[in-house]
mmCIF file with all atom_site columns, C-alpha atoms in Angstrom:
data_model
loop_
_atom_site.group_PDB
_atom_site.id
_atom_site.type_symbol
_atom_site.label_atom_id
_atom_site.label_alt_id
_atom_site.label_comp_id
_atom_site.label_asym_id
_atom_site.label_entity_id
_atom_site.label_seq_id
_atom_site.pdbx_PDB_ins_code
_atom_site.Cartn_x
_atom_site.Cartn_y
_atom_site.Cartn_z
_atom_site.occupancy
_atom_site.B_iso_or_equiv
_atom_site.pdbx_formal_charge
_atom_site.auth_seq_id
_atom_site.auth_comp_id
_atom_site.auth_asym_id
_atom_site.auth_atom_id
_atom_site.pdbx_PDB_model_num
ATOM 1   C CA . MET A 1 1   ? 0.000   0.000  0.000  1.00 47.00 ? 130 MET A CA 1
ATOM 2   C CA . PRO A 1 2   ? 1.544   3.370  -0.964 1.00 47.00 ? 131 PRO A CA 1
ATOM 3   C CA . LYS A 1 3   ? 2.406   5.783  1.788  1.00 44.00 ? 132 LYS A CA 1
ATOM 4   C CA . VAL A 1 4   ? -0.053  8.616  2.278  1.00 44.00 ? 133 VAL A CA 1
ATOM 5   C CA . PHE A 1 5   ? 2.455   11.114 3.642  1.00 41.00 ? 134 PHE A CA 1
ATOM 6   C CA . ARG A 1 6   ? 5.863   12.182 2.457  1.00 41.00 ? 135 ARG A CA 1
ATOM 7   C CA . ARG A 1 7   ? 8.266   13.776 4.866  1.00 40.00 ? 136 ARG A CA 1
ATOM 8   C CA . GLN A 1 8   ? 8.424   17.501 4.421  1.00 39.00 ? 137 GLN A CA 1
ATOM 9   C CA . LYS A 1 9   ? 9.635   20.412 6.459  1.00 37.00 ? 138 LYS A CA 1
ATOM 10  C CA . SER A 1 10  ? 8.627   19.808 10.066 1.00 36.00 ? 139 SER A CA 1
ATOM 11  C CA . VAL A 1 11  ? 5.113   20.911 10.903 1.00 34.00 ? 140 VAL A CA 1
ATOM 12  C CA . LEU A 1 12  ? 5.648   20.522 14.626 1.00 38.00 ? 141 LEU A CA 1
ATOM 13  C CA . VAL A 1 13  ? 6.333   24.214 15.044 1.00 33.00 ? 142 VAL A CA 1
ATOM 14  C CA . SER A 1 14  ? 4.267   26.847 13.289 1.00 31.00 ? 143 SER A CA 1
ATOM 15  C CA . SER A 1 15  ? 6.103   29.682 11.591 1.00 31.00 ? 144 SER A CA 1
ATOM 16  C CA . SER A 1 16  ? 3.554   32.116 12.977 1.00 34.00 ? 145 SER A CA 1
ATOM 17  C CA . SER A 1 17  ? 4.894   34.212 15.832 1.00 35.00 ? 146 SER A CA 1
ATOM 18  C CA . THR A 1 18  ? 1.642   35.850 16.902 1.00 38.00 ? 147 THR A CA 1
ATOM 19  C CA . SER A 1 19  ? -2.037  35.072 17.009 1.00 38.00 ? 148 SER A CA 1
ATOM 20  C CA . THR A 1 20  ? -5.208  36.919 17.804 1.00 40.00 ? 149 THR A CA 1
ATOM 21  C CA . ASN A 1 21  ? -7.270  36.459 20.917 1.00 42.00 ? 150 ASN A CA 1
ATOM 22  C CA . GLY A 1 22  ? -10.569 36.662 19.101 1.00 40.00 ? 151 GLY A CA 1
ATOM 23  C CA . THR A 1 23  ? -10.892 40.430 19.563 1.00 37.00 ? 152 THR A CA 1
ATOM 24  C CA . GLY A 1 24  ? -8.379  41.407 16.905 1.00 39.00 ? 153 GLY A CA 1
ATOM 25  C CA . THR A 1 25  ? -5.627  42.041 19.470 1.00 39.00 ? 154 THR A CA 1
ATOM 26  C CA . ALA A 1 26  ? -2.313  40.294 18.920 1.00 40.00 ? 155 ALA A CA 1
ATOM 27  C CA . GLU A 1 27  ? -1.391  37.730 21.547 1.00 42.00 ? 156 GLU A CA 1
ATOM 28  C CA . ARG A 1 28  ? 2.118   36.430 22.143 1.00 43.00 ? 157 ARG A CA 1
ATOM 29  C CA . PRO A 1 29  ? 2.598   32.635 21.820 1.00 43.00 ? 158 PRO A CA 1
ATOM 30  C CA . GLY A 1 30  ? 2.683   30.820 25.140 1.00 42.00 ? 159 GLY A CA 1
ATOM 31  C CA . LYS A 1 31  ? 0.866   33.625 26.961 1.00 44.00 ? 160 LYS A CA 1
ATOM 32  C CA . ARG A 1 32  ? -2.640  33.195 28.305 1.00 43.00 ? 161 ARG A CA 1
ATOM 33  C CA . SER A 1 33  ? -5.285  35.609 27.130 1.00 40.00 ? 162 SER A CA 1
ATOM 34  C CA . SER A 1 34  ? -6.249  38.058 29.835 1.00 37.00 ? 163 SER A CA 1
ATOM 35  C CA . SER A 1 35  ? -9.893  37.274 29.049 1.00 36.00 ? 164 SER A CA 1
ATOM 36  C CA . THR A 1 36  ? -9.374  33.555 29.736 1.00 39.00 ? 165 THR A CA 1
ATOM 37  C CA . SER A 1 37  ? -10.671 32.491 33.109 1.00 37.00 ? 166 SER A CA 1
ATOM 38  C CA . SER A 1 38  ? -9.927  28.782 32.726 1.00 50.00 ? 167 SER A CA 1
ATOM 39  C CA . SER A 1 39  ? -6.777  27.444 34.364 1.00 60.00 ? 168 SER A CA 1
ATOM 40  C CA . THR A 1 40  ? -6.434  24.899 31.543 1.00 70.00 ? 169 THR A CA 1
ATOM 41  C CA . VAL A 1 41  ? -4.279  26.097 28.675 1.00 77.00 ? 170 VAL A CA 1
ATOM 42  C CA . VAL A 1 42  ? -3.293  22.859 26.925 1.00 84.00 ? 171 VAL A CA 1
ATOM 43  C CA . PHE A 1 43  ? -5.415  19.936 28.095 1.00 86.00 ? 172 PHE A CA 1
ATOM 44  C CA . GLY A 1 44  ? -9.070  19.166 27.513 1.00 81.00 ? 173 GLY A CA 1
ATOM 45  C CA . VAL A 1 45  ? -9.647  22.186 25.265 1.00 85.00 ? 174 VAL A CA 1
ATOM 46  C CA . PRO A 1 46  ? -10.242 22.374 21.490 1.00 87.00 ? 175 PRO A CA 1
ATOM 47  C CA . LEU A 1 47  ? -7.216  22.738 19.243 1.00 89.00 ? 176 LEU A CA 1
ATOM 48  C CA . SER A 1 48  ? -8.653  26.008 17.937 1.00 89.00 ? 177 SER A CA 1
ATOM 49  C CA . THR A 1 49  ? -8.465  27.354 21.497 1.00 89.00 ? 178 THR A CA 1
ATOM 50  C CA . VAL A 1 50  ? -4.904  26.101 21.906 1.00 89.00 ? 179 VAL A CA 1
ATOM 51  C CA . GLN A 1 51  ? -4.035  27.833 18.631 1.00 90.00 ? 180 GLN A CA 1
ATOM 52  C CA . ILE A 1 52  ? -5.368  31.141 19.984 1.00 90.00 ? 181 ILE A CA 1
ATOM 53  C CA . ARG A 1 53  ? -3.701  30.815 23.382 1.00 87.00 ? 182 ARG A CA 1
ATOM 54  C CA . CYS A 1 54  ? -0.319  29.494 22.288 1.00 87.00 ? 183 CYS A CA 1
ATOM 55  C CA . GLY A 1 55  ? 0.042   30.711 18.723 1.00 89.00 ? 184 GLY A CA 1
ATOM 56  C CA . GLN A 1 56  ? 0.123   27.187 17.268 1.00 91.00 ? 185 GLN A CA 1
ATOM 57  C CA . PRO A 1 57  ? -1.999  24.043 17.655 1.00 91.00 ? 186 PRO A CA 1
ATOM 58  C CA . LEU A 1 58  ? 0.923   22.182 19.233 1.00 91.00 ? 187 LEU A CA 1
ATOM 59  C CA . PRO A 1 59  ? 2.343   24.282 22.078 1.00 91.00 ? 188 PRO A CA 1
ATOM 60  C CA . ALA A 1 60  ? 6.123   24.518 22.247 1.00 93.00 ? 189 ALA A CA 1
ATOM 61  C CA . GLY A 1 61  ? 6.107   22.395 25.414 1.00 94.00 ? 190 GLY A CA 1
ATOM 62  C CA . ILE A 1 62  ? 4.366   19.520 23.633 1.00 93.00 ? 191 ILE A CA 1
ATOM 63  C CA . VAL A 1 63  ? 6.865   19.771 20.776 1.00 94.00 ? 192 VAL A CA 1
ATOM 64  C CA . HIS A 1 64  ? 9.766   19.532 23.263 1.00 96.00 ? 193 HIS A CA 1
ATOM 65  C CA . LEU A 1 65  ? 8.057   16.592 24.980 1.00 96.00 ? 194 LEU A CA 1
ATOM 66  C CA . MET A 1 66  ? 7.674   14.767 21.655 1.00 95.00 ? 195 MET A CA 1
ATOM 67  C CA . ARG A 1 67  ? 11.332  15.362 20.786 1.00 95.00 ? 196 ARG A CA 1
ATOM 68  C CA . GLN A 1 68  ? 12.437  14.011 24.166 1.00 96.00 ? 197 GLN A CA 1
ATOM 69  C CA . LEU A 1 69  ? 10.197  10.962 23.778 1.00 96.00 ? 198 LEU A CA 1
ATOM 70  C CA . ARG A 1 70  ? 11.584  10.320 20.305 1.00 94.00 ? 199 ARG A CA 1
ATOM 71  C CA . LYS A 1 71  ? 15.077  10.518 21.788 1.00 94.00 ? 200 LYS A CA 1
ATOM 72  C CA . CYS A 1 72  ? 14.596  8.287  24.841 1.00 94.00 ? 201 CYS A CA 1
ATOM 73  C CA . GLY A 1 73  ? 11.545  6.136  24.140 1.00 93.00 ? 202 GLY A CA 1
ATOM 74  C CA . VAL A 1 74  ? 11.475  5.212  20.485 1.00 91.00 ? 203 VAL A CA 1
ATOM 75  C CA . ALA A 1 75  ? 12.733  1.693  21.242 1.00 89.00 ? 204 ALA A CA 1
ATOM 76  C CA . ALA A 1 76  ? 11.144  1.312  24.701 1.00 93.00 ? 205 ALA A CA 1
ATOM 77  C CA . HIS A 1 77  ? 9.307   -1.997 24.975 1.00 94.00 ? 206 HIS A CA 1
ATOM 78  C CA . GLY A 1 78  ? 5.544   -1.509 24.870 1.00 95.00 ? 207 GLY A CA 1
ATOM 79  C CA . ILE A 1 79  ? 5.729   2.276  24.543 1.00 95.00 ? 208 ILE A CA 1
ATOM 80  C CA . PHE A 1 80  ? 2.186   3.774  24.379 1.00 95.00 ? 209 PHE A CA 1
ATOM 81  C CA . ARG A 1 81  ? 0.821   0.452  25.659 1.00 93.00 ? 210 ARG A CA 1
ATOM 82  C CA . ARG A 1 82  ? 2.335   0.580  29.134 1.00 93.00 ? 211 ARG A CA 1
ATOM 83  C CA . ALA A 1 83  ? 0.838   3.270  31.332 1.00 93.00 ? 212 ALA A CA 1
ATOM 84  C CA . GLY A 1 84  ? 2.957   5.905  33.028 1.00 94.00 ? 213 GLY A CA 1
ATOM 85  C CA . GLY A 1 85  ? 2.760   6.719  36.723 1.00 95.00 ? 214 GLY A CA 1
ATOM 86  C CA . ARG A 1 86  ? -0.535  8.464  37.373 1.00 94.00 ? 215 ARG A CA 1
ATOM 87  C CA . ALA A 1 87  ? 0.888   11.055 39.751 1.00 96.00 ? 216 ALA A CA 1
ATOM 88  C CA . ARG A 1 88  ? 3.884   11.778 37.505 1.00 96.00 ? 217 ARG A CA 1
ATOM 89  C CA . VAL A 1 89  ? 1.683   12.159 34.411 1.00 95.00 ? 218 VAL A CA 1
ATOM 90  C CA . ALA A 1 90  ? -0.623  14.516 36.318 1.00 93.00 ? 219 ALA A CA 1
ATOM 91  C CA . ALA A 1 91  ? 2.413   16.535 37.397 1.00 95.00 ? 220 ALA A CA 1
ATOM 92  C CA . LEU A 1 92  ? 3.613   16.741 33.792 1.00 94.00 ? 221 LEU A CA 1
ATOM 93  C CA . LYS A 1 93  ? 0.233   18.042 32.672 1.00 92.00 ? 222 LYS A CA 1
ATOM 94  C CA . SER A 1 94  ? 0.246   20.627 35.452 1.00 92.00 ? 223 SER A CA 1
ATOM 95  C CA . ARG A 1 95  ? 3.713   21.801 34.395 1.00 93.00 ? 224 ARG A CA 1
ATOM 96  C CA . LEU A 1 96  ? 2.597   22.187 30.787 1.00 92.00 ? 225 LEU A CA 1
ATOM 97  C CA . ASP A 1 97  ? -0.586  24.009 31.735 1.00 90.00 ? 226 ASP A CA 1
ATOM 98  C CA . ALA A 1 98  ? 1.421   26.369 33.933 1.00 92.00 ? 227 ALA A CA 1
ATOM 99  C CA . ASN A 1 99  ? 4.072   26.862 31.248 1.00 92.00 ? 228 ASN A CA 1
ATOM 100 C CA . PRO A 1 100 ? 3.128   25.790 27.694 1.00 91.00 ? 229 PRO A CA 1
ATOM 101 C CA . ASP A 1 101 ? 6.725   26.557 26.640 1.00 92.00 ? 230 ASP A CA 1
ATOM 102 C CA . GLU A 1 102 ? 8.207   24.013 29.091 1.00 92.00 ? 231 GLU A CA 1
ATOM 103 C CA . ALA A 1 103 ? 11.338  22.496 27.567 1.00 93.00 ? 232 ALA A CA 1
ATOM 104 C CA . ASP A 1 104 ? 12.992  20.363 30.281 1.00 94.00 ? 233 ASP A CA 1
ATOM 105 C CA . PHE A 1 105 ? 11.869  16.733 30.108 1.00 96.00 ? 234 PHE A CA 1
ATOM 106 C CA . ALA A 1 106 ? 15.295  15.092 30.331 1.00 94.00 ? 235 ALA A CA 1
ATOM 107 C CA . ASN A 1 107 ? 14.576  13.445 33.693 1.00 94.00 ? 236 ASN A CA 1
ATOM 108 C CA . CYS A 1 108 ? 11.152  12.095 32.753 1.00 95.00 ? 237 CYS A CA 1
ATOM 109 C CA . GLN A 1 109 ? 10.420  8.423  32.176 1.00 95.00 ? 238 GLN A CA 1
ATOM 110 C CA . PRO A 1 110 ? 9.458   7.609  28.549 1.00 96.00 ? 239 PRO A CA 1
ATOM 111 C CA . TYR A 1 111 ? 6.271   5.838  29.647 1.00 96.00 ? 240 TYR A CA 1
ATOM 112 C CA . ASP A 1 112 ? 5.175   8.960  31.528 1.00 96.00 ? 241 ASP A CA 1
ATOM 113 C CA . LEU A 1 113 ? 5.830   11.139 28.481 1.00 96.00 ? 242 LEU A CA 1
ATOM 114 C CA . ALA A 1 114 ? 3.935   8.731  26.229 1.00 95.00 ? 243 ALA A CA 1
ATOM 115 C CA . ASP A 1 115 ? 0.933   8.816  28.577 1.00 94.00 ? 244 ASP A CA 1
ATOM 116 C CA . VAL A 1 116 ? 0.443   12.577 28.210 1.00 92.00 ? 245 VAL A CA 1
ATOM 117 C CA . ARG A 1 117 ? -2.480  13.560 25.996 1.00 78.00 ? 246 ARG A CA 1
ATOM 118 C CA . ALA A 1 118 ? -2.698  17.143 24.876 1.00 62.00 ? 247 ALA A CA 1
ATOM 119 C CA . ALA A 1 119 ? -5.604  17.720 22.506 1.00 55.00 ? 248 ALA A CA 1
ATOM 120 C CA . GLU A 1 120 ? -9.178  16.932 21.595 1.00 71.00 ? 249 GLU A CA 1
ATOM 121 C CA . CYS A 1 121 ? -9.886  13.999 19.269 1.00 83.00 ? 250 CYS A CA 1
ATOM 122 C CA . LEU A 1 122 ? -8.075  14.830 16.043 1.00 90.00 ? 251 LEU A CA 1
ATOM 123 C CA . ILE A 1 123 ? -10.658 13.067 13.874 1.00 91.00 ? 252 ILE A CA 1
ATOM 124 C CA . THR A 1 124 ? -13.792 15.127 14.413 1.00 89.00 ? 253 THR A CA 1
ATOM 125 C CA . GLN A 1 125 ? -17.160 13.771 15.454 1.00 88.00 ? 254 GLN A CA 1
ATOM 126 C CA . ARG A 1 126 ? -18.519 14.408 11.959 1.00 89.00 ? 255 ARG A CA 1
ATOM 127 C CA . LEU A 1 127 ? -15.604 12.796 10.107 1.00 92.00 ? 256 LEU A CA 1
ATOM 128 C CA . SER A 1 128 ? -15.105 9.712  12.303 1.00 91.00 ? 257 SER A CA 1
ATOM 129 C CA . PRO A 1 129 ? -18.148 7.801  10.930 1.00 91.00 ? 258 PRO A CA 1
ATOM 130 C CA . THR A 1 130 ? -17.085 8.694  7.383  1.00 92.00 ? 259 THR A CA 1
ATOM 131 C CA . LEU A 1 131 ? -13.654 7.140  7.840  1.00 91.00 ? 260 LEU A CA 1
ATOM 132 C CA . MET A 1 132 ? -15.163 4.053  9.458  1.00 89.00 ? 261 MET A CA 1
ATOM 133 C CA . ASP A 1 133 ? -17.532 3.697  6.480  1.00 93.00 ? 262 ASP A CA 1
ATOM 134 C CA . ILE A 1 134 ? -14.583 3.998  4.078  1.00 94.00 ? 263 ILE A CA 1
ATOM 135 C CA . PHE A 1 135 ? -12.802 1.115  5.782  1.00 90.00 ? 264 PHE A CA 1
ATOM 136 C CA . THR A 1 136 ? -16.010 -0.921 5.973  1.00 92.00 ? 265 THR A CA 1
ATOM 137 C CA . TYR A 1 137 ? -17.427 -0.493 2.493  1.00 95.00 ? 266 TYR A CA 1
ATOM 138 C CA . VAL A 1 138 ? -14.582 0.512  0.161  1.00 95.00 ? 267 VAL A CA 1
ATOM 139 C CA . LYS A 1 139 ? -12.860 -2.744 -0.740 1.00 92.00 ? 268 LYS A CA 1
ATOM 140 C CA . SER A 1 140 ? -10.241 -1.558 -3.222 1.00 95.00 ? 269 SER A CA 1
ATOM 141 C CA . GLU A 1 141 ? -7.066  -0.400 -1.476 1.00 93.00 ? 270 GLU A CA 1
ATOM 142 C CA . ASP A 1 142 ? -6.402  2.245  -4.132 1.00 95.00 ? 271 ASP A CA 1
ATOM 143 C CA . ALA A 1 143 ? -9.938  3.625  -3.909 1.00 96.00 ? 272 ALA A CA 1
ATOM 144 C CA . ARG A 1 144 ? -9.792  3.505  -0.106 1.00 95.00 ? 273 ARG A CA 1
ATOM 145 C CA . LEU A 1 145 ? -6.558  5.500  -0.091 1.00 94.00 ? 274 LEU A CA 1
ATOM 146 C CA . LEU A 1 146 ? -8.012  8.147  -2.403 1.00 96.00 ? 275 LEU A CA 1
ATOM 147 C CA . ALA A 1 147 ? -11.158 8.373  -0.277 1.00 96.00 ? 276 ALA A CA 1
ATOM 148 C CA . MET A 1 148 ? -9.098  8.791  2.896  1.00 93.00 ? 277 MET A CA 1
ATOM 149 C CA . GLN A 1 149 ? -6.930  11.495 1.351  1.00 93.00 ? 278 GLN A CA 1
ATOM 150 C CA . ALA A 1 150 ? -9.995  13.385 0.172  1.00 95.00 ? 279 ALA A CA 1
ATOM 151 C CA . SER A 1 151 ? -11.668 13.093 3.571  1.00 94.00 ? 280 SER A CA 1
ATOM 152 C CA . MET A 1 152 ? -8.689  14.758 5.263  1.00 94.00 ? 281 MET A CA 1
ATOM 153 C CA . LEU A 1 153 ? -9.688  17.988 3.517  1.00 93.00 ? 282 LEU A CA 1
ATOM 154 C CA . LEU A 1 154 ? -12.766 18.024 5.741  1.00 93.00 ? 283 LEU A CA 1
ATOM 155 C CA . LEU A 1 155 ? -10.657 18.386 8.878  1.00 94.00 ? 284 LEU A CA 1
ATOM 156 C CA . PRO A 1 156 ? -10.081 21.818 10.412 1.00 94.00 ? 285 PRO A CA 1
ATOM 157 C CA . ASP A 1 157 ? -6.631  23.130 9.507  1.00 94.00 ? 286 ASP A CA 1
ATOM 158 C CA . GLU A 1 158 ? -5.253  22.796 13.044 1.00 94.00 ? 287 GLU A CA 1
ATOM 159 C CA . ASN A 1 159 ? -6.477  19.193 13.340 1.00 93.00 ? 288 ASN A CA 1
ATOM 160 C CA . ARG A 1 160 ? -4.928  18.258 10.007 1.00 94.00 ? 289 ARG A CA 1
ATOM 161 C CA . GLU A 1 161 ? -1.602  19.874 10.942 1.00 94.00 ? 290 GLU A CA 1
ATOM 162 C CA . VAL A 1 162 ? -1.396  18.059 14.277 1.00 94.00 ? 291 VAL A CA 1
ATOM 163 C CA . LEU A 1 163 ? -2.489  14.743 12.726 1.00 93.00 ? 292 LEU A CA 1
ATOM 164 C CA . GLN A 1 164 ? 0.254   15.000 10.113 1.00 93.00 ? 293 GLN A CA 1
ATOM 165 C CA . ALA A 1 165 ? 2.831   15.770 12.796 1.00 94.00 ? 294 ALA A CA 1
ATOM 166 C CA . LEU A 1 166 ? 1.591   12.843 14.889 1.00 94.00 ? 295 LEU A CA 1
ATOM 167 C CA . LEU A 1 167 ? 1.824   10.399 11.980 1.00 93.00 ? 296 LEU A CA 1
ATOM 168 C CA . TYR A 1 168 ? 5.393   11.442 11.207 1.00 94.00 ? 297 TYR A CA 1
ATOM 169 C CA . PHE A 1 169 ? 6.162   11.065 14.917 1.00 95.00 ? 298 PHE A CA 1
ATOM 170 C CA . LEU A 1 170 ? 4.605   7.602  15.241 1.00 95.00 ? 299 LEU A CA 1
ATOM 171 C CA . ASN A 1 171 ? 6.296   6.390  12.071 1.00 95.00 ? 300 ASN A CA 1
ATOM 172 C CA . ASP A 1 172 ? 9.638   6.660  13.893 1.00 94.00 ? 301 ASP A CA 1
ATOM 173 C CA . PHE A 1 173 ? 8.302   4.375  16.629 1.00 95.00 ? 302 PHE A CA 1
ATOM 174 C CA . ALA A 1 174 ? 6.908   1.887  14.120 1.00 94.00 ? 303 ALA A CA 1
ATOM 175 C CA . ASP A 1 175 ? 10.373  1.690  12.541 1.00 94.00 ? 304 ASP A CA 1
ATOM 176 C CA . CYS A 1 176 ? 11.695  0.313  15.860 1.00 93.00 ? 305 CYS A CA 1
ATOM 177 C CA . ALA A 1 177 ? 9.014   -2.360 16.191 1.00 93.00 ? 306 ALA A CA 1
ATOM 178 C CA . GLU A 1 178 ? 11.547  -5.203 16.432 1.00 92.00 ? 307 GLU A CA 1
ATOM 179 C CA . THR A 1 179 ? 12.749  -3.757 19.737 1.00 91.00 ? 308 THR A CA 1
ATOM 180 C CA . SER A 1 180 ? 9.640   -2.088 21.112 1.00 91.00 ? 309 SER A CA 1
ATOM 181 C CA . GLN A 1 181 ? 7.077   -4.625 19.829 1.00 92.00 ? 310 GLN A CA 1
ATOM 182 C CA . MET A 1 182 ? 4.990   -1.607 18.802 1.00 94.00 ? 311 MET A CA 1
ATOM 183 C CA . GLY A 1 183 ? 4.481   -1.804 15.059 1.00 94.00 ? 312 GLY A CA 1
ATOM 184 C CA . ALA A 1 184 ? 1.841   0.125  13.163 1.00 93.00 ? 313 ALA A CA 1
ATOM 185 C CA . SER A 1 185 ? -0.973  -2.263 14.139 1.00 93.00 ? 314 SER A CA 1
ATOM 186 C CA . ASN A 1 186 ? -0.162  -2.177 17.849 1.00 94.00 ? 315 ASN A CA 1
ATOM 187 C CA . LEU A 1 187 ? 0.196   1.611  17.793 1.00 95.00 ? 316 LEU A CA 1
ATOM 188 C CA . ALA A 1 188 ? -3.205  1.837  16.132 1.00 92.00 ? 317 ALA A CA 1
ATOM 189 C CA . VAL A 1 189 ? -4.803  -0.373 18.792 1.00 91.00 ? 318 VAL A CA 1
ATOM 190 C CA . CYS A 1 190 ? -3.428  1.846  21.552 1.00 92.00 ? 319 CYS A CA 1
ATOM 191 C CA . LEU A 1 191 ? -3.987  5.268  19.996 1.00 91.00 ? 320 LEU A CA 1
ATOM 192 C CA . ALA A 1 192 ? -6.978  5.030  17.650 1.00 86.00 ? 321 ALA A CA 1
ATOM 193 C CA . PRO A 1 193 ? -9.479  5.143  20.556 1.00 82.00 ? 322 PRO A CA 1
ATOM 194 C CA . SER A 1 194 ? -7.980  8.512  21.508 1.00 83.00 ? 323 SER A CA 1
ATOM 195 C CA . LEU A 1 195 ? -8.080  9.895  17.962 1.00 88.00 ? 324 LEU A CA 1
ATOM 196 C CA . PHE A 1 196 ? -11.627 9.014  16.878 1.00 86.00 ? 325 PHE A CA 1
ATOM 197 C CA . TYR A 1 197 ? -15.055 9.792  18.223 1.00 81.00 ? 326 TYR A CA 1
ATOM 198 C CA . PHE A 1 198 ? -16.668 6.382  18.548 1.00 72.00 ? 327 PHE A CA 1
ATOM 199 C CA . PRO A 1 199 ? -20.481 6.080  18.345 1.00 63.00 ? 328 PRO A CA 1
ATOM 200 C CA . HIS A 1 200 ? -20.932 5.506  22.092 1.00 52.00 ? 329 HIS A CA 1
ATOM 201 C CA . GLU A 1 201 ? -18.823 8.611  22.833 1.00 49.00 ? 330 GLU A CA 1
ATOM 202 C CA . ALA A 1 202 ? -20.291 10.947 20.214 1.00 44.00 ? 331 ALA A CA 1
ATOM 203 C CA . ALA A 1 203 ? -23.143 12.120 22.424 1.00 45.00 ? 332 ALA A CA 1
ATOM 204 C CA . THR A 1 204 ? -20.752 13.411 25.095 1.00 44.00 ? 333 THR A CA 1
ATOM 205 C CA . GLY A 1 205 ? -18.398 15.209 22.703 1.00 42.00 ? 334 GLY A CA 1
ATOM 206 C CA . VAL A 1 206 ? -15.494 14.510 25.068 1.00 41.00 ? 335 VAL A CA 1
ATOM 207 C CA . GLY A 1 207 ? -12.032 14.458 23.523 1.00 38.00 ? 336 GLY A CA 1
ATOM 208 C CA . ILE A 1 208 ? -8.564  13.502 24.612 1.00 37.00 ? 337 ILE A CA 1
ATOM 209 C CA . GLY A 1 209 ? -7.701  14.862 28.005 1.00 39.00 ? 338 GLY A CA 1
ATOM 210 C CA . GLY A 1 210 ? -11.325 14.899 29.139 1.00 41.00 ? 339 GLY A CA 1
ATOM 211 C CA . ARG A 1 211 ? -12.296 12.848 32.146 1.00 39.00 ? 340 ARG A CA 1
ATOM 212 C CA . ASP A 1 212 ? -14.460 10.540 30.036 1.00 41.00 ? 341 ASP A CA 1
ATOM 213 C CA . ALA A 1 213 ? -12.005 10.035 27.185 1.00 41.00 ? 342 ALA A CA 1
ATOM 214 C CA . VAL A 1 214 ? -11.848 6.504  25.804 1.00 41.00 ? 343 VAL A CA 1
ATOM 215 C CA . SER A 1 215 ? -8.762  4.461  26.543 1.00 40.00 ? 344 SER A CA 1
ATOM 216 C CA . PRO A 1 216 ? -7.663  1.123  25.072 1.00 40.00 ? 345 PRO A CA 1
ATOM 217 C CA . ARG A 1 217 ? -8.083  -0.491 28.508 1.00 40.00 ? 346 ARG A CA 1
ATOM 218 C CA . ARG A 1 218 ? -11.687 0.708  28.754 1.00 41.00 ? 347 ARG A CA 1
ATOM 219 C CA . LEU A 1 219 ? -12.442 -0.665 25.297 1.00 39.00 ? 348 LEU A CA 1
ATOM 220 C CA . ARG A 1 220 ? -10.916 -4.035 26.167 1.00 39.00 ? 349 ARG A CA 1
ATOM 221 C CA . ARG A 1 221 ? -13.045 -4.203 29.327 1.00 41.00 ? 350 ARG A CA 1
ATOM 222 C CA . ALA A 1 222 ? -16.234 -3.282 27.414 1.00 38.00 ? 351 ALA A CA 1
#
């Protein structure tokens, strides 16, 4: 099956240096809007909100976290399948919410870094059933690939940018499957429930980082 994505210039960091806060006033990346009363900057909020608050859909702190995880965890056995320490993961999220530009993750365990979730479901509630129908009813691999590529145009720009960055990122982990035992199929099992709105979750509209977000363990227990 031909690859959907070709590696281009990194999309992990936006070239934009400023954003607007919805009132037409420029807002510096990494700074909270003065009109924002929520203490949550990164987690459990829509990517469009993250874009406004941080100047890019992936805050600089998440980019640094991903780079550190690529450096120390790409060959870790069962990465993304093994859970991190609950208290340590919560502390990491608190650090990133307090400082979205956080850059020091050198002393963090790879399983803790891999257990951090930073965005809403990348595949929107409207598009998730469409993709599932493509895989269910389109039998030709070539036609399925074309249908998937076309459907990506229906994603909001920030979702598409983060999804592309995530796929490049996960491809590096899949390349180390002989060591980590986390090939493309195993990565999909662990992460797909966090990327898609499934029918039984659609009514709640809860995304990654929300208290009711779907996890692979919950699906296996269901």
